[in-house]
Backbone as CSV, one residue per row, in Angstrom:
resi,resn,N_x,N_y,N_z,CA_x,CA_y,CA_z,C_x,C_y,C_z
1,UNK,21.390,40.371,-18.264,21.382,38.963,-17.937,22.540,38.349,-18.705
2,UNK,23.577,38.211,-18.001,24.769,37.536,-18.751,25.147,36.090,-18.043
3,UNK,24.147,35.422,-17.949,24.292,34.023,-17.390,24.997,33.181,-18.327
4,UNK,26.174,32.462,-18.021,26.856,31.685,-18.960,26.079,30.344,-19.325
5,UNK,25.193,30.008,-18.511,24.475,28.689,-18.795,23.528,28.875,-20.068
6,UNK,23.274,30.274,-20.513,22.432,30.449,-21.668,23.171,30.595,-22.926
7,UNK,24.585,30.656,-22.856,25.379,30.931,-24.030,25.015,29.826,-25.209
8,UNK,24.969,28.561,-24.804,24.728,27.632,-26.137,23.272,28.027,-26.661
9,UNK,22.361,28.595,-25.997,21.139,28.970,-26.526,21.343,30.148,-27.577
10,UNK,22.110,31.115,-27.052,22.328,32.172,-28.015,23.258,31.728,-29.212
11,UNK,24.095,30.880,-29.079,24.914,30.365,-30.134,24.057,29.549,-31.185
12,UNK,22.888,29.028,-30.736,22.036,28.316,-31.508,20.975,29.095,-32.391
13,UNK,20.606,30.236,-31.661,19.608,31.181,-32.258,20.247,32.101,-33.190
14,UNK,19.536,32.491,-34.288,19.995,33.433,-35.164,19.884,34.870,-34.473
15,UNK,21.032,35.706,-34.614,21.080,36.896,-33.944,20.050,37.963,-34.026
16,UNK,19.145,37.799,-35.122,18.113,38.648,-35.286,17.082,38.387,-34.153
17,UNK,16.956,37.250,-33.710,15.980,36.841,-32.697,16.491,36.862,-31.321
18,UNK,17.786,37.396,-31.101,18.294,37.261,-29.809,17.430,38.201,-28.723
19,UNK,16.815,39.370,-29.099,16.098,40.062,-28.106,14.859,39.267,-27.583
20,UNK,14.176,38.503,-28.557,13.058,37.623,-28.161,13.445,36.530,-27.287
21,UNK,14.572,35.956,-27.555,15.261,34.906,-26.722,15.585,35.375,-25.486
22,UNK,16.122,36.450,-25.390,16.661,37.094,-24.105,15.418,37.462,-23.270
23,UNK,14.380,37.902,-23.802,13.192,38.294,-23.004,12.492,36.896,-22.338
24,UNK,12.438,35.866,-23.252,11.854,34.600,-22.630,12.765,34.003,-21.558
25,UNK,13.997,34.016,-21.874,14.933,33.428,-20.788,15.050,34.210,-19.624
26,UNK,14.821,35.483,-19.661,14.876,36.350,-18.391,13.611,36.052,-17.634
27,UNK,12.419,35.974,-18.212,11.246,35.656,-17.554,11.372,34.189,-16.916
28,UNK,11.876,33.184,-17.747,12.000,31.898,-17.009,13.008,31.898,-15.856
29,UNK,14.093,32.568,-15.940,15.138,32.589,-14.868,14.395,33.330,-13.701
30,UNK,13.702,34.424,-13.964,13.100,35.056,-12.782,12.027,34.094,-12.189
31,UNK,11.213,33.434,-12.952,10.396,32.326,-12.305,11.033,31.306,-11.584
32,UNK,12.043,30.737,-12.222,12.988,29.800,-11.421,13.473,30.192,-10.233
33,UNK,13.899,31.445,-10.105,14.498,32.083,-8.821,13.398,32.008,-7.818
34,UNK,12.152,32.440,-8.175,11.072,32.482,-7.224,10.540,31.185,-6.707
35,UNK,10.545,30.265,-7.603,9.859,28.993,-7.153,10.910,27.843,-6.861
36,UNK,12.189,27.940,-7.336,13.158,26.890,-6.983,12.992,25.702,-7.896
37,UNK,12.099,25.705,-8.816,11.975,24.647,-9.825,13.040,24.693,-10.822
38,UNK,13.268,23.526,-11.529,14.150,23.373,-12.593,13.399,23.063,-13.846
39,UNK,13.926,23.464,-15.059,13.116,23.145,-16.232,14.060,22.728,-17.248
40,UNK,13.415,21.903,-18.141,14.047,21.401,-19.425,13.441,22.094,-20.454
41,UNK,14.158,22.921,-21.295,13.670,23.857,-22.301,13.992,23.276,-23.703
42,UNK,13.109,23.565,-24.707,13.469,23.315,-26.095,13.467,24.789,-26.729
43,UNK,14.366,24.956,-27.381,14.695,26.387,-28.048,14.797,26.125,-29.618
44,UNK,13.995,26.901,-30.376,14.053,26.825,-31.779,15.012,27.730,-32.222
45,UNK,15.346,27.547,-33.649,16.346,28.595,-34.317,15.897,29.992,-34.268
46,UNK,14.487,30.214,-34.070,13.923,31.503,-34.121,13.749,32.118,-32.707
47,UNK,14.219,31.457,-31.688,14.263,32.139,-30.438,13.083,31.639,-29.546
48,UNK,12.169,30.836,-30.032,11.033,30.407,-29.182,11.481,29.476,-28.247
49,UNK,11.005,29.643,-27.029,11.446,28.656,-25.837,10.069,27.921,-25.455
50,UNK,10.344,26.599,-25.470,9.251,25.747,-25.156,9.509,25.033,-23.892
51,UNK,8.735,25.072,-22.903,9.036,24.281,-21.690,8.552,22.870,-21.964
52,UNK,9.512,21.956,-21.847,9.292,20.592,-21.930,8.871,19.858,-20.668
53,UNK,9.686,20.024,-19.716,9.445,19.416,-18.423,9.874,20.431,-17.262
54,UNK,9.106,20.246,-16.224,9.318,21.122,-15.063,9.470,20.113,-13.837
55,UNK,10.361,20.418,-12.774,10.526,19.591,-11.707,9.395,19.918,-10.783
56,UNK,9.333,19.050,-9.675,8.401,19.410,-8.615,8.930,20.539,-7.832
57,UNK,7.992,21.194,-7.220,8.331,22.497,-6.349,9.150,21.884,-5.194
58,UNK,10.137,22.609,-4.715,10.870,22.132,-3.530,9.990,22.191,-2.227
59,UNK,10.161,21.108,-1.185,9.178,21.239,-0.155,9.711,22.315,0.826
60,UNK,8.780,22.878,1.465,9.166,23.735,2.420,9.964,23.296,3.538
61,UNK,11.033,24.117,4.010,11.864,23.720,5.063,11.161,23.412,6.296
62,UNK,9.994,24.153,6.576,9.215,23.974,7.857,8.125,22.851,7.900
63,UNK,8.440,21.880,6.933,7.500,20.724,6.767,7.547,19.868,7.982
64,UNK,8.513,19.605,8.578,8.789,18.778,9.773,9.383,19.432,10.820
65,UNK,8.855,19.322,11.973,9.467,19.987,13.211,9.453,19.083,14.229
66,UNK,10.674,18.570,14.676,10.762,17.737,15.739,10.372,18.282,17.096
67,UNK,9.611,17.398,17.830,9.195,17.854,19.104,9.688,16.739,20.049
68,UNK,10.423,17.068,21.024,11.018,16.174,22.038,9.851,15.579,22.902
69,UNK,9.791,14.380,23.248,8.751,13.763,24.078,8.839,14.418,25.560
70,UNK,7.652,14.510,26.167,7.459,15.152,27.391,8.241,14.365,28.477
71,UNK,8.256,13.049,28.369,8.807,12.130,29.206,9.860,11.272,28.667
72,UNK,11.100,11.228,29.072,12.068,10.483,28.504,11.785,9.086,28.633
73,UNK,12.165,8.176,27.480,11.820,6.868,27.457,12.378,5.939,28.518
74,UNK,13.699,6.346,29.099,14.257,5.616,30.057,13.513,5.852,31.500
75,UNK,12.744,6.825,31.661,12.079,7.038,32.818,10.699,6.234,32.956
76,UNK,10.148,5.999,31.787,8.800,5.214,31.835,8.830,4.290,30.520
77,UNK,9.518,3.086,30.757,9.605,2.157,29.688,8.085,1.795,29.225
78,UNK,7.240,1.755,30.014,5.852,1.250,29.504,5.275,2.038,28.359
79,UNK,5.793,3.318,28.251,5.274,4.094,27.026,5.715,3.527,25.780
80,UNK,6.701,2.721,25.683,7.198,2.068,24.390,6.516,0.821,24.292
81,UNK,5.498,0.378,24.933,4.804,-0.875,24.798,3.418,-0.633,24.549
82,UNK,2.597,-1.841,24.070,1.271,-1.669,23.947,0.560,-1.980,25.115
83,UNK,1.183,-2.449,26.201,0.597,-2.837,27.500,0.408,-1.702,28.170
84,UNK,-0.913,-1.585,28.868,-1.063,-0.419,29.568,-0.187,-0.325,30.886
85,UNK,0.077,0.909,31.233,1.163,1.096,32.380,0.603,0.425,33.676
86,UNK,-0.621,0.452,33.996,-1.024,-0.057,34.959,-0.852,-1.580,35.191
87,UNK,-0.861,-2.280,34.120,-0.653,-3.771,34.059,0.709,-4.188,33.961
88,UNK,1.513,-3.276,33.537,3.057,-3.711,33.277,3.734,-4.325,34.541
89,UNK,3.538,-3.736,35.738,4.223,-4.220,36.809,3.713,-5.498,37.239
90,UNK,2.360,-5.760,37.280,1.681,-7.045,37.614,1.990,-8.099,36.652
91,UNK,2.006,-7.622,35.372,1.998,-8.754,34.304,3.514,-9.398,34.182
92,UNK,4.501,-8.662,34.746,5.892,-9.147,34.556,5.993,-10.547,35.152
93,UNK,5.474,-10.729,36.408,5.598,-12.040,37.013,4.802,-13.079,36.443
94,UNK,3.685,-12.760,35.884,2.770,-13.752,35.016,3.477,-14.230,33.776
95,UNK,4.046,-13.207,33.196,4.788,-13.478,31.681,5.935,-14.492,32.049
96,UNK,6.680,-14.069,32.990,7.935,-14.971,33.363,7.490,-16.294,33.814
97,UNK,6.482,-16.464,34.395,6.005,-17.745,35.021,5.516,-18.584,33.888
98,UNK,4.778,-17.961,33.004,4.218,-18.588,31.768,5.274,-19.046,30.904
99,UNK,6.428,-18.226,30.733,7.554,-18.605,29.753,8.298,-19.819,30.540
100,UNK,8.473,-19.777,31.749,9.212,-20.937,32.503,8.385,-22.241,32.330
101,UNK,7.046,-22.008,32.415,6.219,-23.431,32.364,6.373,-23.867,30.899
102,UNK,6.263,-23.119,29.791,6.454,-23.581,28.566,7.789,-24.173,28.220
103,UNK,8.892,-23.604,28.797,10.306,-24.066,28.717,10.361,-25.458,29.224
104,UNK,9.850,-25.549,30.537,9.864,-26.818,31.226,9.065,-27.970,30.441
105,UNK,7.886,-27.629,29.951,7.276,-28.671,29.088,8.032,-29.002,27.816
106,UNK,8.520,-28.101,27.263,9.441,-28.466,26.046,10.626,-29.215,26.288
107,UNK,11.242,-28.966,27.470,12.383,-29.816,27.862,11.986,-31.143,28.194
108,UNK,10.776,-31.386,28.976,10.209,-32.760,29.184,10.043,-33.469,27.947
109,UNK,9.526,-32.886,26.933,9.342,-33.531,25.758,10.513,-34.077,24.947
110,UNK,11.552,-33.042,25.053,12.889,-33.487,24.545,13.513,-34.747,25.220
111,UNK,13.352,-34.721,26.615,13.914,-35.819,27.349,13.281,-37.198,26.981
112,UNK,11.994,-37.088,26.739,11.228,-38.303,26.323,11.720,-38.917,25.040
113,UNK,11.879,-37.979,24.141,12.362,-38.418,22.751,13.685,-38.943,22.807
114,UNK,14.662,-38.264,23.562,16.077,-38.731,23.516,16.284,-39.919,24.455
115,UNK,15.397,-40.221,25.286,15.683,-41.319,26.247,15.055,-42.536,25.649
116,UNK,14.250,-42.621,24.607,13.706,-43.751,24.133,14.839,-44.558,23.403
117,UNK,14.664,-45.914,23.433,15.811,-46.735,22.727,15.704,-46.514,21.325
118,UNK,16.761,-46.644,20.634,16.944,-46.546,19.271,16.282,-47.718,18.560
119,UNK,15.769,-47.583,17.447,14.908,-48.684,16.761,16.076,-49.403,15.972
120,UNK,15.902,-50.721,16.064,16.824,-51.680,15.304,16.497,-51.770,13.834
121,UNK,17.342,-51.134,12.996,17.001,-51.280,11.568,17.842,-52.302,10.734
122,UNK,18.425,-53.154,11.413,19.245,-54.191,10.706,18.413,-55.419,10.151
């Protein structure tokens, strides 16, 4: 195991304890390769390795699988609405007529307000 990222650890530890340090770092590197986790280690002058923090395990790549819808959205727009498909065609004329009635009543109210003579404040 000649991983250059462990060079500062070997420089810090007394050479008598290098075999012990090597054994622990080898086990941690093997476990890290299996799980894909990252670790923050604390190493003493005597070669003891203490695990301070461990990252979360990576999520599996098969966690989400996209499934295309059976019917394209442009073929049946009612699927993108909360309204039942049976009512969608009948309700369109009712909705448009209701909107037109509301618009007409709002315009009539505006005409009454703007046609009233201005109040003399002199």
